[in-house]
Amino acid sequence: RGRRVSAASPDRSLLLLKATARTPHGGGQRLEFASQEYEVVQEWMRQGLPFDTDDKISLTTVEVSPTNRVLGFEAQQQLRATAIYSDNSRRDVTGTAIYTSNAATIADADERGIVRTGNRPGEAAITISYMGHVAVTLIQVPRPDRPREFPELPVLNHVDELVWQKLKTMGIVPSGVTSDAVFLRRALLDLTGSLPTPEEARAFLADTTAKKRQRLIEDLFERDGFVEYWTLKWADILLIDSDQLGERGAYEFHRWLRRQIVRNRPYNEWVRDLITATGNSAKYGPVNFFRATETPEDAARSVSQAFLGVRLECAQCHHHPFDKWSREDFYGLVGFFNGLERKSLQDGRQLVYHAGYRETRIPFSEQIVPTRVLTAEAPKTIQRGDPRVVLADWVTASDNPWFARLAANRLWKHFMGRGLVEPEDDLRATNPPTNEALLDFLAEELVSSGFDLRHLIRVITQSRVYQLSSIANDSNREDRQSFSRYFAKRLSAEVMLDAICQVTGVAEHFPGRPVGTRAIQLWDNRMPSYFLEIFGRPDRRSVCECGRTSDPTMAQALHLMNAPEIEAKISHPEGRVARLIAQGMSDEEVVTELCLAALGRPPGAKERKVAALLFDSAPRKEAAEDFLWSLLNSYEFLFVN
């Protein structure tokens, strides 16, 4: 076929001739390869090497140009992919690379590397894959009707400056600042998982002093609800599952985690304790993390995703298709947990400890993989004592490229409804943040504060961006990336149940728990509750937050409309409605109190109209109950707006 044969590599040349042989009639010919010959050819093909390449030369990286570009609607851009080899030679592989987009409706690329934009503003990352190596180019598509002069916007901290700068580039004008009533309800739900009481709502709305929103945030840090809610959030990630750990293990793990939140212990310190945890599962809570991760492979995957946002599961069997990780990288991390022992004790308890360094082999292979972290070789001291100490030091280091960024991205998503990187725990080069400078700033703030999570929460919630309305305008209606408005999100299962109990004035009864126990306080995620099940309580089998679902279902809608349990709370003889009626309040006063309790604000024209129709057509108590039922089924109640 006219291909050159390298005299410097006769063995490879012979294999190439065998691999490309054809019969005189052009038909395919079956070739017999020795096992070692097959492996050489497979490696040569995987590397994408030119036919006359020396055996010692290998593919090292892939570059793409341009690396970023601003395009208009229905525009085109040719990309160029270049393979770079260990001898510094370069080869144009544009026609043989694979192109994928993370936002195809904004911009997509065909097999020739031609990017085409659509009619929607936003950003798209185009991933270029070639022989196990990846590169990425960022395509920005601003609005064509962007204002000539971007409006001057107030700046409360650096978060605002970075978001406004991005919006200016994209030609998007943000929504206005939300009302005090909406902000009060949003802040309480986001920080404590609780609704404001009518008394709190009245006081906040009547307060005309400056910086009352900043003072509110500081007050919420001191509430028990803040501790309970954030313990619940982290319990989902750390797999505190009573089915897997047993009741005592789950209880001790939850109690330990709660103490870290109460003390506001630096994030890097308690994560380090968790990764190196050793002891009796009934006495030292964090060792239960390694009971939920039963094998060294499970532990490596969970630690990597939970604390680094690096998803290595694909690399367990083959080279990661969208990242640089290989099987050697995966099993290099597995090595830190290869000597982890779990000795059964009485009553279902376990003694968890590391027996010391053991070499790691790739399954179904004799290849020994050195134990190492993802970005460097581990020190030689790893063979002395518990190697997890080396891993914990690297994971929680201030210069770790993922640790602080993942924590910052998690917090940003919680408060803003969408991560700067989505999914929030998938930090890879081919999945870049929608605002790189903002994620960098948040991560740097976390590190400089000594990994103080409350400090970073303060930075986010005291920004003007967090205080934006969720109501879209003509400019930002289609924006889901640049944070030009607050993204409304549905109440989580536990928060919604607690909210219904708070508004109706009737507590939920959980078996074996004191009356008045809130759902966010439960350490047992298997506590029987049909409500929590259908509204998406996670089973805590994966560190991915995708285990908690927020998508609406027909079962949820029917339950809110017809569930006897909710009806019983609304009509309870000692509930809120009964108490308001017994106090001799007027119809208008009853309606006002119910709106303050459920929505955090006085009734508007719509609520007054509905209330008038109900009170004119039914007895007062029945009308008040129906009105409360309508509030509990409203969008405004079910969502954080």
PDB file of C-alpha atoms in Angstrom, residues 341-512:
ATOM      1  CA  GLU A 341      -8.801  -4.602  57.478  1.00  0.00           C
ATOM      2  CA  ARG A 342     -12.262  -4.972  58.984  1.00  0.00           C
ATOM      3  CA  LYS A 343     -12.509  -7.393  61.910  1.00  0.00           C
ATOM      4  CA  SER A 344     -15.997  -8.382  63.056  1.00  0.00           C
ATOM      5  CA  LEU A 345     -16.849  -7.745  66.702  1.00  0.00           C
ATOM      6  CA  GLN A 346     -19.966  -8.598  68.682  1.00  0.00           C
ATOM      7  CA  ASP A 347     -23.329  -6.978  67.924  1.00  0.00           C
ATOM      8  CA  GLY A 348     -22.474  -6.274  64.292  1.00  0.00           C
ATOM      9  CA  ARG A 349     -19.618  -3.907  65.101  1.00  0.00           C
ATOM     10  CA  GLN A 350     -16.263  -3.816  63.363  1.00  0.00           C
ATOM     11  CA  LEU A 351     -12.680  -2.934  64.150  1.00  0.00           C
ATOM     12  CA  VAL A 352     -11.304  -0.998  61.179  1.00  0.00           C
ATOM     13  CA  TYR A 353      -7.554  -0.528  60.802  1.00  0.00           C
ATOM     14  CA  HIS A 354      -4.821  -0.528  58.171  1.00  0.00           C
ATOM     15  CA  ALA A 355      -2.432  -3.468  58.381  1.00  0.00           C
ATOM     16  CA  GLY A 356       0.282  -1.718  56.400  1.00  0.00           C
ATOM     17  CA  TYR A 357       1.411  -1.243  52.835  1.00  0.00           C
ATOM     18  CA  ARG A 358       0.668  -3.973  50.315  1.00  0.00           C
ATOM     19  CA  GLU A 359       1.532  -3.936  46.642  1.00  0.00           C
ATOM     20  CA  THR A 360      -1.333  -3.620  44.191  1.00  0.00           C
ATOM     21  CA  ARG A 361      -1.841  -5.547  40.977  1.00  0.00           C
ATOM     22  CA  ILE A 362      -4.252  -4.770  38.183  1.00  0.00           C
ATOM     23  CA  PRO A 363      -6.872  -7.563  38.124  1.00  0.00           C
ATOM     24  CA  PHE A 364      -6.359 -10.318  35.516  1.00  0.00           C
ATOM     25  CA  SER A 365      -2.816  -9.045  35.062  1.00  0.00           C
ATOM     26  CA  GLU A 366       0.562  -9.549  36.657  1.00  0.00           C
ATOM     27  CA  GLN A 367       1.257  -5.827  36.435  1.00  0.00           C
ATOM     28  CA  ILE A 368       2.227  -4.299  39.772  1.00  0.00           C
ATOM     29  CA  VAL A 369       1.076  -0.684  40.135  1.00  0.00           C
ATOM     30  CA  PRO A 370       2.963   1.660  42.491  1.00  0.00           C
ATOM     31  CA  THR A 371       0.730   3.242  45.115  1.00  0.00           C
ATOM     32  CA  ARG A 372       0.584   6.959  44.386  1.00  0.00           C
ATOM     33  CA  VAL A 373      -1.607  10.040  44.377  1.00  0.00           C
ATOM     34  CA  LEU A 374      -3.142  11.263  41.145  1.00  0.00           C
ATOM     35  CA  THR A 375      -0.694  14.016  40.291  1.00  0.00           C
ATOM     36  CA  ALA A 376       2.653  12.752  41.547  1.00  0.00           C
ATOM     37  CA  GLU A 377       4.602   9.831  42.851  1.00  0.00           C
ATOM     38  CA  ALA A 378       4.059   9.033  46.509  1.00  0.00           C
ATOM     39  CA  PRO A 379       7.093   9.326  48.832  1.00  0.00           C
ATOM     40  CA  LYS A 380       9.112   6.242  49.693  1.00  0.00           C
ATOM     41  CA  THR A 381       7.912   6.480  53.302  1.00  0.00           C
ATOM     42  CA  ILE A 382       4.572   5.164  52.099  1.00  0.00           C
ATOM     43  CA  GLN A 383       5.749   1.639  52.868  1.00  0.00           C
ATOM     44  CA  ARG A 384       6.034   2.462  56.572  1.00  0.00           C
ATOM     45  CA  GLY A 385       2.878   2.592  58.688  1.00  0.00           C
ATOM     46  CA  ASP A 386      -0.572   3.522  57.387  1.00  0.00           C
ATOM     47  CA  PRO A 387      -0.262   4.796  53.790  1.00  0.00           C
ATOM     48  CA  ARG A 388      -3.590   6.620  54.137  1.00  0.00           C
ATOM     49  CA  VAL A 389      -1.732   9.314  56.054  1.00  0.00           C
ATOM     50  CA  VAL A 390       0.169  10.186  52.876  1.00  0.00           C
ATOM     51  CA  LEU A 391      -3.078  10.266  50.911  1.00  0.00           C
ATOM     52  CA  ALA A 392      -4.866  12.419  53.502  1.00  0.00           C
ATOM     53  CA  ASP A 393      -1.999  14.923  53.546  1.00  0.00           C
ATOM     54  CA  TRP A 394      -2.174  15.258  49.767  1.00  0.00           C
ATOM     55  CA  VAL A 395      -5.986  15.376  49.513  1.00  0.00           C
ATOM     56  CA  THR A 396      -6.389  18.134  52.114  1.00  0.00           C
ATOM     57  CA  ALA A 397      -3.360  20.205  51.121  1.00  0.00           C
ATOM     58  CA  SER A 398      -4.001  23.853  50.301  1.00  0.00           C
ATOM     59  CA  ASP A 399      -2.426  23.412  46.860  1.00  0.00           C
ATOM     60  CA  ASN A 400      -4.424  20.320  45.932  1.00  0.00           C
ATOM     61  CA  PRO A 401      -5.978  21.177  42.536  1.00  0.00           C
ATOM     62  CA  TRP A 402      -9.413  19.754  43.396  1.00  0.00           C
ATOM     63  CA  PHE A 403     -10.087  19.675  47.146  1.00  0.00           C
ATOM     64  CA  ALA A 404     -11.035  23.317  47.791  1.00  0.00           C
ATOM     65  CA  ARG A 405     -12.623  23.721  44.350  1.00  0.00           C
ATOM     66  CA  LEU A 406     -15.030  20.847  44.943  1.00  0.00           C
ATOM     67  CA  ALA A 407     -16.108  22.194  48.342  1.00  0.00           C
ATOM     68  CA  ALA A 408     -16.607  25.656  46.828  1.00  0.00           C
ATOM     69  CA  ASN A 409     -18.607  24.249  43.936  1.00  0.00           C
ATOM     70  CA  ARG A 410     -20.829  22.206  46.289  1.00  0.00           C
ATOM     71  CA  LEU A 411     -21.648  25.284  48.361  1.00  0.00           C
ATOM     72  CA  TRP A 412     -22.263  27.429  45.301  1.00  0.00           C
ATOM     73  CA  LYS A 413     -24.717  24.893  43.906  1.00  0.00           C
ATOM     74  CA  HIS A 414     -26.549  24.585  47.207  1.00  0.00           C
ATOM     75  CA  PHE A 415     -27.137  28.319  47.440  1.00  0.00           C
ATOM     76  CA  MET A 416     -27.512  29.218  43.764  1.00  0.00           C
ATOM     77  CA  GLY A 417     -29.407  26.172  42.469  1.00  0.00           C
ATOM     78  CA  ARG A 418     -26.723  25.192  39.945  1.00  0.00           C
ATOM     79  CA  GLY A 419     -23.017  24.467  40.242  1.00  0.00           C
ATOM     80  CA  LEU A 420     -20.325  26.391  38.440  1.00  0.00           C
ATOM     81  CA  VAL A 421     -19.477  22.862  37.309  1.00  0.00           C
ATOM     82  CA  GLU A 422     -22.266  20.386  36.603  1.00  0.00           C
ATOM     83  CA  PRO A 423     -22.502  17.710  37.850  1.00  0.00           C
ATOM     84  CA  GLU A 424     -21.078  19.357  40.950  1.00  0.00           C
ATOM     85  CA  ASP A 425     -18.692  16.482  41.722  1.00  0.00           C
ATOM     86  CA  ASP A 426     -17.259  15.996  38.223  1.00  0.00           C
ATOM     87  CA  LEU A 427     -14.265  18.351  38.079  1.00  0.00           C
ATOM     88  CA  ARG A 428     -12.327  17.524  34.931  1.00  0.00           C
ATOM     89  CA  ALA A 429     -10.619  19.535  32.242  1.00  0.00           C
ATOM     90  CA  THR A 430     -13.280  18.565  29.712  1.00  0.00           C
ATOM     91  CA  ASN A 431     -16.058  19.836  32.009  1.00  0.00           C
ATOM     92  CA  PRO A 432     -14.905  23.399  32.760  1.00  0.00           C
ATOM     93  CA  PRO A 433     -16.766  25.794  35.090  1.00  0.00           C
ATOM     94  CA  THR A 434     -19.053  28.362  33.540  1.00  0.00           C
ATOM     95  CA  ASN A 435     -17.100  31.039  35.397  1.00  0.00           C
ATOM     96  CA  GLU A 436     -13.515  29.888  35.934  1.00  0.00           C
ATOM     97  CA  ALA A 437     -12.446  33.085  37.702  1.00  0.00           C
ATOM     98  CA  LEU A 438     -15.327  32.821  40.178  1.00  0.00           C
ATOM     99  CA  LEU A 439     -14.567  29.205  41.100  1.00  0.00           C
ATOM    100  CA  ASP A 440     -10.900  30.103  41.518  1.00  0.00           C
ATOM    101  CA  PHE A 441     -11.835  32.972  43.826  1.00  0.00           C
ATOM    102  CA  LEU A 442     -14.173  30.868  45.967  1.00  0.00           C
ATOM    103  CA  ALA A 443     -11.563  28.124  46.333  1.00  0.00           C
ATOM    104  CA  GLU A 444      -8.901  30.675  47.284  1.00  0.00           C
ATOM    105  CA  GLU A 445     -11.260  32.202  49.865  1.00  0.00           C
ATOM    106  CA  LEU A 446     -11.802  28.793  51.436  1.00  0.00           C
ATOM    107  CA  VAL A 447      -8.075  28.093  51.628  1.00  0.00           C
ATOM    108  CA  SER A 448      -7.118  31.546  52.930  1.00  0.00           C
ATOM    109  CA  SER A 449      -9.783  31.326  55.651  1.00  0.00           C
ATOM    110  CA  GLY A 450      -8.255  28.112  56.973  1.00  0.00           C
ATOM    111  CA  PHE A 451     -10.922  25.961  55.280  1.00  0.00           C
ATOM    112  CA  ASP A 452     -13.714  27.688  57.213  1.00  0.00           C
ATOM    113  CA  LEU A 453     -16.921  26.565  55.486  1.00  0.00           C
ATOM    114  CA  ARG A 454     -19.001  29.190  57.287  1.00  0.00           C
ATOM    115  CA  HIS A 455     -16.740  31.907  55.927  1.00  0.00           C
ATOM    116  CA  LEU A 456     -17.370  30.754  52.373  1.00  0.00           C
ATOM    117  CA  ILE A 457     -21.109  30.523  53.028  1.00  0.00           C
ATOM    118  CA  ARG A 458     -20.946  34.103  54.280  1.00  0.00           C
ATOM    119  CA  VAL A 459     -19.127  35.257  51.141  1.00  0.00           C
ATOM    120  CA  ILE A 460     -21.749  33.665  48.872  1.00  0.00           C
ATOM    121  CA  THR A 461     -24.906  34.653  50.769  1.00  0.00           C
ATOM    122  CA  GLN A 462     -23.841  38.259  51.387  1.00  0.00           C
ATOM    123  CA  SER A 463     -23.271  38.881  47.690  1.00  0.00           C
ATOM    124  CA  ARG A 464     -25.696  40.818  45.538  1.00  0.00           C
ATOM    125  CA  VAL A 465     -25.843  37.790  43.219  1.00  0.00           C
ATOM    126  CA  TYR A 466     -27.410  35.623  45.938  1.00  0.00           C
ATOM    127  CA  GLN A 467     -30.012  38.320  46.544  1.00  0.00           C
ATOM    128  CA  LEU A 468     -31.228  38.467  42.936  1.00  0.00           C
ATOM    129  CA  SER A 469     -34.840  37.684  42.164  1.00  0.00           C
ATOM    130  CA  SER A 470     -35.768  34.344  40.607  1.00  0.00           C
ATOM    131  CA  ILE A 471     -38.110  36.156  38.197  1.00  0.00           C
ATOM    132  CA  ALA A 472     -36.574  36.252  34.723  1.00  0.00           C
ATOM    133  CA  ASN A 473     -36.482  39.253  32.420  1.00  0.00           C
ATOM    134  CA  ASP A 474     -36.334  39.345  28.618  1.00  0.00           C
ATOM    135  CA  SER A 475     -32.541  39.321  28.690  1.00  0.00           C
ATOM    136  CA  ASN A 476     -31.911  36.378  31.028  1.00  0.00           C
ATOM    137  CA  ARG A 477     -34.927  34.164  30.391  1.00  0.00           C
ATOM    138  CA  GLU A 478     -32.819  31.448  28.737  1.00  0.00           C
ATOM    139  CA  ASP A 479     -29.749  31.819  30.941  1.00  0.00           C
ATOM    140  CA  ARG A 480     -28.900  28.716  32.981  1.00  0.00           C
ATOM    141  CA  GLN A 481     -25.146  29.220  33.232  1.00  0.00           C
ATOM    142  CA  SER A 482     -24.213  32.785  34.140  1.00  0.00           C
ATOM    143  CA  PHE A 483     -26.255  33.279  37.347  1.00  0.00           C
ATOM    144  CA  SER A 484     -28.144  36.315  36.193  1.00  0.00           C
ATOM    145  CA  ARG A 485     -30.969  35.333  38.543  1.00  0.00           C
ATOM    146  CA  TYR A 486     -31.662  32.996  41.442  1.00  0.00           C
ATOM    147  CA  PHE A 487     -32.606  29.491  40.286  1.00  0.00           C
ATOM    148  CA  ALA A 488     -35.662  28.307  42.192  1.00  0.00           C
ATOM    149  CA  LYS A 489     -35.376  24.800  43.637  1.00  0.00           C
ATOM    150  CA  ARG A 490     -37.871  22.441  45.206  1.00  0.00           C
ATOM    151  CA  LEU A 491     -37.745  21.806  48.929  1.00  0.00           C
ATOM    152  CA  SER A 492     -35.945  18.577  49.780  1.00  0.00           C
ATOM    153  CA  ALA A 493     -37.955  15.736  51.308  1.00  0.00           C
ATOM    154  CA  GLU A 494     -36.974  16.368  54.944  1.00  0.00           C
ATOM    155  CA  VAL A 495     -37.299  20.146  54.682  1.00  0.00           C
ATOM    156  CA  MET A 496     -40.723  19.881  53.046  1.00  0.00           C
ATOM    157  CA  LEU A 497     -42.061  17.555  55.735  1.00  0.00           C
ATOM    158  CA  ASP A 498     -40.744  19.850  58.464  1.00  0.00           C
ATOM    159  CA  ALA A 499     -42.267  22.852  56.688  1.00  0.00           C
ATOM    160  CA  ILE A 500     -45.707  21.223  56.555  1.00  0.00           C
ATOM    161  CA  CYS A 501     -45.440  20.405  60.258  1.00  0.00           C
ATOM    162  CA  GLN A 502     -44.368  23.963  61.079  1.00  0.00           C
ATOM    163  CA  VAL A 503     -47.149  25.608  59.076  1.00  0.00           C
ATOM    164  CA  THR A 504     -49.921  23.327  60.335  1.00  0.00           C
ATOM    165  CA  GLY A 505     -48.576  23.439  63.888  1.00  0.00           C
ATOM    166  CA  VAL A 506     -48.645  19.644  64.202  1.00  0.00           C
ATOM    167  CA  ALA A 507     -45.404  17.698  64.639  1.00  0.00           C
ATOM    168  CA  GLU A 508     -44.581  14.453  62.835  1.00  0.00           C
ATOM    169  CA  HIS A 509     -44.296  11.339  65.002  1.00  0.00           C
ATOM    170  CA  PHE A 510     -41.248   9.226  64.215  1.00  0.00           C
ATOM    171  CA  PRO A 511     -41.092   5.779  65.890  1.00  0.00           C
ATOM    172  CA  GLY A 512     -38.756   5.785  68.865  1.00  0.00           C
TER     173      GLY A 512
END
